[in-house]
Amino acid sequence: LYITGWRRTYPLIGKPDFVFPKKRIIVFVDGCFWHGHDCRNVTPSANAEFWNAKRAYNRRHDETVTNALEKKNWKVIRIWECELKKKNREKLLIKLEPLLSKA
């Protein structure tokens, strides 16, 4: 499985991990802890209030960035860190489908 045509450094809001300019597709790979995914029951006991606020901010920021990019006619794909694991391959392939088509 090969995906081609991507760029790593591209001048867009949110600093996307991968940009596919010809297809107008952007991919973010979000860390589950940092971006508040509920796949793990990891709640830090030390300084919990700070971390919960930080994660909530990151989620709001991600939504703002996604909306801004979509308004500029970019398709935004957000992949969770946990989806990179072998057991989640099917879920990942579904998200990446727009990159796998030849259109």
PDB file of N, CA and C in Angstrom:
ATOM      1  N   LEU A   1       0.848  -1.182   0.000  1.00  0.00           N
ATOM      2  CA  LEU A   1       0.000   0.000   0.000  1.00  0.00           C
ATOM      3  C   LEU A   1       0.890   1.241   0.000  1.00  0.00           C
ATOM      4  N   TYR A   2       0.780   2.034  -1.042  1.00  0.00           N
ATOM      5  CA  TYR A   2       1.586   3.245  -1.159  1.00  0.00           C
ATOM      6  C   TYR A   2       0.681   4.458  -1.340  1.00  0.00           C
ATOM      7  N   ILE A   3       1.015   5.506  -0.641  1.00  0.00           N
ATOM      8  CA  ILE A   3       0.317   6.777  -0.803  1.00  0.00           C
ATOM      9  C   ILE A   3       1.380   7.782  -1.221  1.00  0.00           C
ATOM     10  N   THR A   4       1.158   8.454  -2.317  1.00  0.00           N
ATOM     11  CA  THR A   4       2.160   9.382  -2.841  1.00  0.00           C
ATOM     12  C   THR A   4       1.581  10.788  -2.954  1.00  0.00           C
ATOM     13  N   GLY A   5       2.448  11.737  -3.218  1.00  0.00           N
ATOM     14  CA  GLY A   5       2.028  13.112  -3.471  1.00  0.00           C
ATOM     15  C   GLY A   5       1.912  13.984  -2.241  1.00  0.00           C
ATOM     16  N   TRP A   6       2.460  13.558  -1.131  1.00  0.00           N
ATOM     17  CA  TRP A   6       2.308  14.318   0.107  1.00  0.00           C
ATOM     18  C   TRP A   6       3.488  15.242   0.348  1.00  0.00           C
ATOM     19  N   ARG A   7       3.200  16.266   1.137  1.00  0.00           N
ATOM     20  CA  ARG A   7       4.206  17.227   1.571  1.00  0.00           C
ATOM     21  C   ARG A   7       4.154  17.293   3.093  1.00  0.00           C
ATOM     22  N   ARG A   8       5.290  17.498   3.720  1.00  0.00           N
ATOM     23  CA  ARG A   8       5.345  17.572   5.184  1.00  0.00           C
ATOM     24  C   ARG A   8       5.302  19.002   5.687  1.00  0.00           C
ATOM     25  N   THR A   9       5.938  19.904   5.017  1.00  0.00           N
ATOM     26  CA  THR A   9       5.955  21.291   5.457  1.00  0.00           C
ATOM     27  C   THR A   9       5.170  22.095   4.433  1.00  0.00           C
ATOM     28  N   TYR A  10       4.017  22.566   4.856  1.00  0.00           N
ATOM     29  CA  TYR A  10       3.145  23.289   3.939  1.00  0.00           C
ATOM     30  C   TYR A  10       2.516  24.426   4.742  1.00  0.00           C
ATOM     31  N   PRO A  11       2.493  25.612   4.210  1.00  0.00           N
ATOM     32  CA  PRO A  11       2.049  26.775   4.997  1.00  0.00           C
ATOM     33  C   PRO A  11       0.533  26.848   5.193  1.00  0.00           C
ATOM     34  N   LEU A  12       0.031  26.052   6.125  1.00  0.00           N
ATOM     35  CA  LEU A  12      -1.393  26.049   6.442  1.00  0.00           C
ATOM     36  C   LEU A  12      -1.595  26.145   7.951  1.00  0.00           C
ATOM     37  N   ILE A  13      -2.728  26.684   8.339  1.00  0.00           N
ATOM     38  CA  ILE A  13      -3.078  26.780   9.749  1.00  0.00           C
ATOM     39  C   ILE A  13      -3.088  25.384  10.388  1.00  0.00           C
ATOM     40  N   GLY A  14      -2.624  25.301  11.610  1.00  0.00           N
ATOM     41  CA  GLY A  14      -2.660  24.046  12.352  1.00  0.00           C
ATOM     42  C   GLY A  14      -1.465  23.144  12.133  1.00  0.00           C
ATOM     43  N   LYS A  15      -0.582  23.501  11.224  1.00  0.00           N
ATOM     44  CA  LYS A  15       0.616  22.702  10.931  1.00  0.00           C
ATOM     45  C   LYS A  15       0.283  21.229  10.694  1.00  0.00           C
ATOM     46  N   PRO A  16      -0.391  20.931   9.590  1.00  0.00           N
ATOM     47  CA  PRO A  16      -0.767  19.539   9.305  1.00  0.00           C
ATOM     48  C   PRO A  16       0.454  18.621   9.209  1.00  0.00           C
ATOM     49  N   ASP A  17       0.234  17.349   9.522  1.00  0.00           N
ATOM     50  CA  ASP A  17       1.312  16.368   9.437  1.00  0.00           C
ATOM     51  C   ASP A  17       1.606  16.005   7.980  1.00  0.00           C
ATOM     52  N   PHE A  18       0.568  15.901   7.176  1.00  0.00           N
ATOM     53  CA  PHE A  18       0.712  15.585   5.753  1.00  0.00           C
ATOM     54  C   PHE A  18      -0.277  16.413   4.950  1.00  0.00           C
ATOM     55  N   VAL A  19       0.190  16.953   3.839  1.00  0.00           N
ATOM     56  CA  VAL A  19      -0.669  17.727   2.944  1.00  0.00           C
ATOM     57  C   VAL A  19      -0.546  17.118   1.553  1.00  0.00           C
ATOM     58  N   PHE A  20      -1.687  16.902   0.925  1.00  0.00           N
ATOM     59  CA  PHE A  20      -1.759  16.386  -0.434  1.00  0.00           C
ATOM     60  C   PHE A  20      -2.347  17.503  -1.296  1.00  0.00           C
ATOM     61  N   PRO A  21      -1.493  18.406  -1.791  1.00  0.00           N
ATOM     62  CA  PRO A  21      -1.976  19.604  -2.481  1.00  0.00           C
ATOM     63  C   PRO A  21      -2.859  19.318  -3.696  1.00  0.00           C
ATOM     64  N   LYS A  22      -2.505  18.356  -4.502  1.00  0.00           N
ATOM     65  CA  LYS A  22      -3.288  18.077  -5.726  1.00  0.00           C
ATOM     66  C   LYS A  22      -4.684  17.587  -5.411  1.00  0.00           C
ATOM     67  N   LYS A  23      -4.835  16.845  -4.321  1.00  0.00           N
ATOM     68  CA  LYS A  23      -6.155  16.336  -3.923  1.00  0.00           C
ATOM     69  C   LYS A  23      -6.848  17.253  -2.923  1.00  0.00           C
ATOM     70  N   ARG A  24      -6.122  18.280  -2.435  1.00  0.00           N
ATOM     71  CA  ARG A  24      -6.647  19.200  -1.415  1.00  0.00           C
ATOM     72  C   ARG A  24      -7.109  18.432  -0.167  1.00  0.00           C
ATOM     73  N   ILE A  25      -6.228  17.533   0.262  1.00  0.00           N
ATOM     74  CA  ILE A  25      -6.490  16.730   1.454  1.00  0.00           C
ATOM     75  C   ILE A  25      -5.372  16.978   2.467  1.00  0.00           C
ATOM     76  N   ILE A  26      -5.785  17.125   3.718  1.00  0.00           N
ATOM     77  CA  ILE A  26      -4.857  17.356   4.820  1.00  0.00           C
ATOM     78  C   ILE A  26      -5.040  16.236   5.835  1.00  0.00           C
ATOM     79  N   VAL A  27      -3.924  15.736   6.372  1.00  0.00           N
ATOM     80  CA  VAL A  27      -3.982  14.687   7.388  1.00  0.00           C
ATOM     81  C   VAL A  27      -3.270  15.168   8.647  1.00  0.00           C
ATOM     82  N   PHE A  28      -3.982  15.048   9.758  1.00  0.00           N
ATOM     83  CA  PHE A  28      -3.407  15.285  11.082  1.00  0.00           C
ATOM     84  C   PHE A  28      -3.359  13.938  11.802  1.00  0.00           C
ATOM     85  N   VAL A  29      -2.261  13.650  12.462  1.00  0.00           N
ATOM     86  CA  VAL A  29      -2.176  12.474  13.317  1.00  0.00           C
ATOM     87  C   VAL A  29      -2.131  13.008  14.744  1.00  0.00           C
ATOM     88  N   ASP A  30      -3.227  12.808  15.458  1.00  0.00           N
ATOM     89  CA  ASP A  30      -3.379  13.375  16.798  1.00  0.00           C
ATOM     90  C   ASP A  30      -3.044  12.348  17.877  1.00  0.00           C
ATOM     91  N   GLY A  31      -2.201  12.739  18.809  1.00  0.00           N
ATOM     92  CA  GLY A  31      -1.884  11.889  19.953  1.00  0.00           C
ATOM     93  C   GLY A  31      -3.112  11.737  20.837  1.00  0.00           C
ATOM     94  N   CYS A  32      -3.428  10.515  21.207  1.00  0.00           N
ATOM     95  CA  CYS A  32      -4.652  10.246  21.974  1.00  0.00           C
ATOM     96  C   CYS A  32      -4.685  10.992  23.303  1.00  0.00           C
ATOM     97  N   PHE A  33      -3.597  10.980  24.041  1.00  0.00           N
ATOM     98  CA  PHE A  33      -3.594  11.684  25.326  1.00  0.00           C
ATOM     99  C   PHE A  33      -3.721  13.183  25.118  1.00  0.00           C
ATOM    100  N   TRP A  34      -2.892  13.755  24.266  1.00  0.00           N
ATOM    101  CA  TRP A  34      -2.820  15.203  24.113  1.00  0.00           C
ATOM    102  C   TRP A  34      -4.081  15.808  23.527  1.00  0.00           C
ATOM    103  N   HIS A  35      -4.784  15.045  22.712  1.00  0.00           N
ATOM    104  CA  HIS A  35      -5.961  15.593  22.046  1.00  0.00           C
ATOM    105  C   HIS A  35      -7.262  15.040  22.618  1.00  0.00           C
ATOM    106  N   GLY A  36      -7.173  14.316  23.722  1.00  0.00           N
ATOM    107  CA  GLY A  36      -8.363  13.925  24.476  1.00  0.00           C
ATOM    108  C   GLY A  36      -9.185  12.792  23.895  1.00  0.00           C
ATOM    109  N   HIS A  37      -8.545  11.841  23.214  1.00  0.00           N
ATOM    110  CA  HIS A  37      -9.291  10.680  22.732  1.00  0.00           C
ATOM    111  C   HIS A  37      -9.621   9.777  23.905  1.00  0.00           C
ATOM    112  N   ASP A  38     -10.757   9.121  23.832  1.00  0.00           N
ATOM    113  CA  ASP A  38     -11.201   8.314  24.964  1.00  0.00           C
ATOM    114  C   ASP A  38     -10.820   6.833  24.845  1.00  0.00           C
ATOM    115  N   CYS A  39      -9.801   6.524  24.061  1.00  0.00           N
ATOM    116  CA  CYS A  39      -9.406   5.133  23.880  1.00  0.00           C
ATOM    117  C   CYS A  39      -8.691   4.556  25.103  1.00  0.00           C
ATOM    118  N   ARG A  40      -8.111   5.434  25.893  1.00  0.00           N
ATOM    119  CA  ARG A  40      -7.386   4.992  27.088  1.00  0.00           C
ATOM    120  C   ARG A  40      -7.988   5.663  28.309  1.00  0.00           C
ATOM    121  N   ASN A  41      -7.936   4.972  29.402  1.00  0.00           N
ATOM    122  CA  ASN A  41      -8.410   5.562  30.656  1.00  0.00           C
ATOM    123  C   ASN A  41      -7.231   6.169  31.396  1.00  0.00           C
ATOM    124  N   VAL A  42      -6.559   7.102  30.757  1.00  0.00           N
ATOM    125  CA  VAL A  42      -5.390   7.726  31.346  1.00  0.00           C
ATOM    126  C   VAL A  42      -5.774   9.125  31.815  1.00  0.00           C
ATOM    127  N   THR A  43      -5.919   9.267  33.078  1.00  0.00           N
ATOM    128  CA  THR A  43      -6.176  10.571  33.665  1.00  0.00           C
ATOM    129  C   THR A  43      -5.076  10.818  34.677  1.00  0.00           C
ATOM    130  N   PRO A  44      -4.249  11.791  34.418  1.00  0.00           N
ATOM    131  CA  PRO A  44      -3.157  12.033  35.366  1.00  0.00           C
ATOM    132  C   PRO A  44      -3.706  12.472  36.717  1.00  0.00           C
ATOM    133  N   SER A  45      -3.167  11.867  37.766  1.00  0.00           N
ATOM    134  CA  SER A  45      -3.627  12.245  39.098  1.00  0.00           C
ATOM    135  C   SER A  45      -2.912  13.507  39.577  1.00  0.00           C
ATOM    136  N   ALA A  46      -1.682  13.680  39.142  1.00  0.00           N
ATOM    137  CA  ALA A  46      -0.940  14.886  39.509  1.00  0.00           C
ATOM    138  C   ALA A  46      -1.317  16.007  38.546  1.00  0.00           C
ATOM    139  N   ASN A  47      -1.754  17.126  39.088  1.00  0.00           N
ATOM    140  CA  ASN A  47      -2.093  18.301  38.294  1.00  0.00           C
ATOM    141  C   ASN A  47      -3.220  18.018  37.294  1.00  0.00           C
ATOM    142  N   ALA A  48      -4.193  17.209  37.694  1.00  0.00           N
ATOM    143  CA  ALA A  48      -5.278  16.774  36.816  1.00  0.00           C
ATOM    144  C   ALA A  48      -6.057  17.944  36.227  1.00  0.00           C
ATOM    145  N   GLU A  49      -6.292  18.977  37.014  1.00  0.00           N
ATOM    146  CA  GLU A  49      -7.057  20.130  36.520  1.00  0.00           C
ATOM    147  C   GLU A  49      -6.339  20.776  35.333  1.00  0.00           C
ATOM    148  N   PHE A  50      -5.027  20.934  35.440  1.00  0.00           N
ATOM    149  CA  PHE A  50      -4.246  21.510  34.350  1.00  0.00           C
ATOM    150  C   PHE A  50      -4.359  20.659  33.089  1.00  0.00           C
ATOM    151  N   TRP A  51      -4.157  19.343  33.231  1.00  0.00           N
ATOM    152  CA  TRP A  51      -4.168  18.465  32.065  1.00  0.00           C
ATOM    153  C   TRP A  51      -5.548  18.385  31.417  1.00  0.00           C
ATOM    154  N   ASN A  52      -6.586  18.367  32.222  1.00  0.00           N
ATOM    155  CA  ASN A  52      -7.935  18.338  31.660  1.00  0.00           C
ATOM    156  C   ASN A  52      -8.225  19.617  30.884  1.00  0.00           C
ATOM    157  N   ALA A  53      -7.779  20.756  31.407  1.00  0.00           N
ATOM    158  CA  ALA A  53      -7.964  22.033  30.704  1.00  0.00           C
ATOM    159  C   ALA A  53      -7.134  22.065  29.422  1.00  0.00           C
ATOM    160  N   LYS A  54      -5.918  21.560  29.485  1.00  0.00           N
ATOM    161  CA  LYS A  54      -5.035  21.528  28.312  1.00  0.00           C
ATOM    162  C   LYS A  54      -5.642  20.672  27.201  1.00  0.00           C
ATOM    163  N   ARG A  55      -6.148  19.515  27.557  1.00  0.00           N
ATOM    164  CA  ARG A  55      -6.753  18.630  26.565  1.00  0.00           C
ATOM    165  C   ARG A  55      -8.028  19.240  25.990  1.00  0.00           C
ATOM    166  N   ALA A  56      -8.817  19.896  26.822  1.00  0.00           N
ATOM    167  CA  ALA A  56     -10.038  20.558  26.334  1.00  0.00           C
ATOM    168  C   ALA A  56      -9.676  21.678  25.359  1.00  0.00           C
ATOM    169  N   TYR A  57      -8.639  22.434  25.681  1.00  0.00           N
ATOM    170  CA  TYR A  57      -8.174  23.488  24.772  1.00  0.00           C
ATOM    171  C   TYR A  57      -7.742  22.880  23.433  1.00  0.00           C
ATOM    172  N   ASN A  58      -6.966  21.805  23.488  1.00  0.00           N
ATOM    173  CA  ASN A  58      -6.499  21.169  22.259  1.00  0.00           C
ATOM    174  C   ASN A  58      -7.666  20.708  21.386  1.00  0.00           C
ATOM    175  N   ARG A  59      -8.703  20.162  22.000  1.00  0.00           N
ATOM    176  CA  ARG A  59      -9.870  19.704  21.227  1.00  0.00           C
ATOM    177  C   ARG A  59     -10.579  20.886  20.565  1.00  0.00           C
ATOM    178  N   ARG A  60     -10.740  21.975  21.297  1.00  0.00           N
ATOM    179  CA  ARG A  60     -11.379  23.165  20.713  1.00  0.00           C
ATOM    180  C   ARG A  60     -10.527  23.716  19.577  1.00  0.00           C
ATOM    181  N   HIS A  61      -9.207  23.757  19.792  1.00  0.00           N
ATOM    182  CA  HIS A  61      -8.290  24.247  18.757  1.00  0.00           C
ATOM    183  C   HIS A  61      -8.365  23.364  17.514  1.00  0.00           C
ATOM    184  N   ASP A  62      -8.380  22.043  17.694  1.00  0.00           N
ATOM    185  CA  ASP A  62      -8.480  21.119  16.560  1.00  0.00           C
ATOM    186  C   ASP A  62      -9.752  21.386  15.758  1.00  0.00           C
ATOM    187  N   GLU A  63     -10.850  21.607  16.450  1.00  0.00           N
ATOM    188  CA  GLU A  63     -12.125  21.876  15.774  1.00  0.00           C
ATOM    189  C   GLU A  63     -12.071  23.199  15.004  1.00  0.00           C
ATOM    190  N   THR A  64     -11.481  24.223  15.609  1.00  0.00           N
ATOM    191  CA  THR A  64     -11.339  25.521  14.949  1.00  0.00           C
ATOM    192  C   THR A  64     -10.493  25.397  13.685  1.00  0.00           C
ATOM    193  N   VAL A  65      -9.382  24.691  13.788  1.00  0.00           N
ATOM    194  CA  VAL A  65      -8.483  24.497  12.644  1.00  0.00           C
ATOM    195  C   VAL A  65      -9.199  23.719  11.538  1.00  0.00           C
ATOM    196  N   THR A  66      -9.868  22.631  11.896  1.00  0.00           N
ATOM    197  CA  THR A  66     -10.587  21.825  10.911  1.00  0.00           C
ATOM    198  C   THR A  66     -11.631  22.671  10.187  1.00  0.00           C
ATOM    199  N   ASN A  67     -12.407  23.433  10.934  1.00  0.00           N
ATOM    200  CA  ASN A  67     -13.443  24.270  10.317  1.00  0.00           C
ATOM    201  C   ASN A  67     -12.845  25.304   9.376  1.00  0.00           C
ATOM    202  N   ALA A  68     -11.764  25.942   9.782  1.00  0.00           N
ATOM    203  CA  ALA A  68     -11.122  26.961   8.939  1.00  0.00           C
ATOM    204  C   ALA A  68     -10.613  26.352   7.638  1.00  0.00           C
ATOM    205  N   LEU A  69     -10.016  25.174   7.721  1.00  0.00           N
ATOM    206  CA  LEU A  69      -9.488  24.528   6.525  1.00  0.00           C
ATOM    207  C   LEU A  69     -10.613  24.046   5.606  1.00  0.00           C
ATOM    208  N   GLU A  70     -11.666  23.513   6.194  1.00  0.00           N
ATOM    209  CA  GLU A  70     -12.804  23.057   5.384  1.00  0.00           C
ATOM    210  C   GLU A  70     -13.475  24.221   4.667  1.00  0.00           C
ATOM    211  N   LYS A  71     -13.509  25.381   5.298  1.00  0.00           N
ATOM    212  CA  LYS A  71     -14.073  26.571   4.643  1.00  0.00           C
ATOM    213  C   LYS A  71     -13.241  26.990   3.440  1.00  0.00           C
ATOM    214  N   LYS A  72     -11.977  26.593   3.421  1.00  0.00           N
ATOM    215  CA  LYS A  72     -11.094  26.889   2.292  1.00  0.00           C
ATOM    216  C   LYS A  72     -11.048  25.713   1.310  1.00  0.00           C
ATOM    217  N   ASN A  73     -12.041  24.830   1.426  1.00  0.00           N
ATOM    218  CA  ASN A  73     -12.214  23.685   0.516  1.00  0.00           C
ATOM    219  C   ASN A  73     -11.122  22.620   0.610  1.00  0.00           C
ATOM    220  N   TRP A  74     -10.572  22.435   1.797  1.00  0.00           N
ATOM    221  CA  TRP A  74      -9.672  21.328   2.052  1.00  0.00           C
ATOM    222  C   TRP A  74     -10.470  20.219   2.715  1.00  0.00           C
ATOM    223  N   LYS A  75     -10.177  18.978   2.381  1.00  0.00           N
ATOM    224  CA  LYS A  75     -10.738  17.846   3.118  1.00  0.00           C
ATOM    225  C   LYS A  75      -9.757  17.542   4.234  1.00  0.00           C
ATOM    226  N   VAL A  76     -10.247  17.466   5.455  1.00  0.00           N
ATOM    227  CA  VAL A  76      -9.393  17.228   6.620  1.00  0.00           C
ATOM    228  C   VAL A  76      -9.649  15.827   7.154  1.00  0.00           C
ATOM    229  N   ILE A  77      -8.574  15.065   7.282  1.00  0.00           N
ATOM    230  CA  ILE A  77      -8.641  13.730   7.872  1.00  0.00           C
ATOM    231  C   ILE A  77      -7.848  13.776   9.175  1.00  0.00           C
ATOM    232  N   ARG A  78      -8.509  13.375  10.261  1.00  0.00           N
ATOM    233  CA  ARG A  78      -7.835  13.323  11.558  1.00  0.00           C
ATOM    234  C   ARG A  78      -7.733  11.870  11.976  1.00  0.00           C
ATOM    235  N   ILE A  79      -6.508  11.444  12.202  1.00  0.00           N
ATOM    236  CA  ILE A  79      -6.227  10.071  12.596  1.00  0.00           C
ATOM    237  C   ILE A  79      -5.764  10.084  14.045  1.00  0.00           C
ATOM    238  N   TRP A  80      -6.351   9.205  14.840  1.00  0.00           N
ATOM    239  CA  TRP A  80      -5.921   9.061  16.230  1.00  0.00           C
ATOM    240  C   TRP A  80      -4.688   8.168  16.282  1.00  0.00           C
ATOM    241  N   GLU A  81      -3.819   8.464  17.199  1.00  0.00           N
ATOM    242  CA  GLU A  81      -2.599   7.679  17.408  1.00  0.00           C
ATOM    243  C   GLU A  81      -2.916   6.184  17.521  1.00  0.00           C
ATOM    244  N   CYS A  82      -3.965   5.839  18.241  1.00  0.00           N
ATOM    245  CA  CYS A  82      -4.323   4.433  18.450  1.00  0.00           C
ATOM    246  C   CYS A  82      -4.752   3.746  17.154  1.00  0.00           C
ATOM    247  N   GLU A  83      -5.177   4.519  16.172  1.00  0.00           N
ATOM    248  CA  GLU A  83      -5.605   3.932  14.900  1.00  0.00           C
ATOM    249  C   GLU A  83      -4.421   3.471  14.053  1.00  0.00           C
ATOM    250  N   LEU A  84      -3.212   3.802  14.462  1.00  0.00           N
ATOM    251  CA  LEU A  84      -2.027   3.359  13.745  1.00  0.00           C
ATOM    252  C   LEU A  84      -1.621   1.942  14.148  1.00  0.00           C
ATOM    253  N   LYS A  85      -2.259   1.408  15.176  1.00  0.00           N
ATOM    254  CA  LYS A  85      -1.950   0.050  15.620  1.00  0.00           C
ATOM    255  C   LYS A  85      -2.551  -0.963  14.641  1.00  0.00           C
ATOM    256  N   LYS A  86      -1.878  -2.083  14.514  1.00  0.00           N
ATOM    257  CA  LYS A  86      -2.283  -3.119  13.569  1.00  0.00           C
ATOM    258  C   LYS A  86      -3.741  -3.544  13.763  1.00  0.00           C
ATOM    259  N   LYS A  87      -4.191  -3.639  15.004  1.00  0.00           N
ATOM    260  CA  LYS A  87      -5.555  -4.100  15.276  1.00  0.00           C
ATOM    261  C   LYS A  87      -6.615  -3.117  14.757  1.00  0.00           C
ATOM    262  N   ASN A  88      -6.232  -1.887  14.485  1.00  0.00           N
ATOM    263  CA  ASN A  88      -7.176  -0.869  13.992  1.00  0.00           C
ATOM    264  C   ASN A  88      -6.987  -0.557  12.508  1.00  0.00           C
ATOM    265  N   ARG A  89      -6.322  -1.446  11.791  1.00  0.00           N
ATOM    266  CA  ARG A  89      -5.993  -1.227  10.382  1.00  0.00           C
ATOM    267  C   ARG A  89      -7.228  -0.913   9.527  1.00  0.00           C
ATOM    268  N   GLU A  90      -8.310  -1.651   9.713  1.00  0.00           N
ATOM    269  CA  GLU A  90      -9.504  -1.432   8.889  1.00  0.00           C
ATOM    270  C   GLU A  90     -10.077  -0.029   9.082  1.00  0.00           C
ATOM    271  N   LYS A  91     -10.133   0.427  10.319  1.00  0.00           N
ATOM    272  CA  LYS A  91     -10.633   1.765  10.618  1.00  0.00           C
ATOM    273  C   LYS A  91      -9.753   2.820   9.950  1.00  0.00           C
ATOM    274  N   LEU A  92      -8.431   2.605  10.006  1.00  0.00           N
ATOM    275  CA  LEU A  92      -7.486   3.531   9.385  1.00  0.00           C
ATOM    276  C   LEU A  92      -7.673   3.565   7.871  1.00  0.00           C
ATOM    277  N   LEU A  93      -7.815   2.406   7.249  1.00  0.00           N
ATOM    278  CA  LEU A  93      -7.988   2.353   5.794  1.00  0.00           C
ATOM    279  C   LEU A  93      -9.265   3.063   5.347  1.00  0.00           C
ATOM    280  N   ILE A  94     -10.306   2.974   6.142  1.00  0.00           N
ATOM    281  CA  ILE A  94     -11.548   3.684   5.807  1.00  0.00           C
ATOM    282  C   ILE A  94     -11.302   5.185   5.812  1.00  0.00           C
ATOM    283  N   LYS A  95     -10.601   5.672   6.829  1.00  0.00           N
ATOM    284  CA  LYS A  95     -10.305   7.111   6.895  1.00  0.00           C
ATOM    285  C   LYS A  95      -9.414   7.550   5.736  1.00  0.00           C
ATOM    286  N   LEU A  96      -8.510   6.683   5.319  1.00  0.00           N
ATOM    287  CA  LEU A  96      -7.567   7.032   4.255  1.00  0.00           C
ATOM    288  C   LEU A  96      -8.107   6.787   2.847  1.00  0.00           C
ATOM    289  N   GLU A  97      -9.305   6.292   2.744  1.00  0.00           N
ATOM    290  CA  GLU A  97      -9.898   5.970   1.429  1.00  0.00           C
ATOM    291  C   GLU A  97      -9.770   7.101   0.415  1.00  0.00           C
ATOM    292  N   PRO A  98     -10.003   8.360   0.794  1.00  0.00           N
ATOM    293  CA  PRO A  98      -9.861   9.444  -0.206  1.00  0.00           C
ATOM    294  C   PRO A  98      -8.446   9.542  -0.784  1.00  0.00           C
ATOM    295  N   LEU A  99      -7.461   9.067  -0.067  1.00  0.00           N
ATOM    296  CA  LEU A  99      -6.092   9.113  -0.557  1.00  0.00           C
ATOM    297  C   LEU A  99      -5.750   7.898  -1.413  1.00  0.00           C
ATOM    298  N   LEU A 100      -6.515   6.838  -1.260  1.00  0.00           N
ATOM    299  CA  LEU A 100      -6.247   5.612  -1.982  1.00  0.00           C
ATOM    300  C   LEU A 100      -6.892   5.593  -3.357  1.00  0.00           C
ATOM    301  N   SER A 101      -7.926   6.418  -3.545  1.00  0.00           N
ATOM    302  CA  SER A 101      -8.578   6.470  -4.861  1.00  0.00           C
ATOM    303  C   SER A 101      -7.688   7.215  -5.848  1.00  0.00           C
ATOM    304  N   LYS A 102      -7.858   6.919  -7.103  1.00  0.00           N
ATOM    305  CA  LYS A 102      -7.014   7.525  -8.120  1.00  0.00           C
ATOM    306  C   LYS A 102      -7.556   8.878  -8.597  1.00  0.00           C
ATOM    307  N   ALA A 103      -8.728   9.234  -8.153  1.00  0.00           N
ATOM    308  CA  ALA A 103      -9.342  10.493  -8.600  1.00  0.00           C
ATOM    309  C   ALA A 103      -8.627  11.701  -8.064  1.00  0.00           C
TER     310      ALA A 103
END
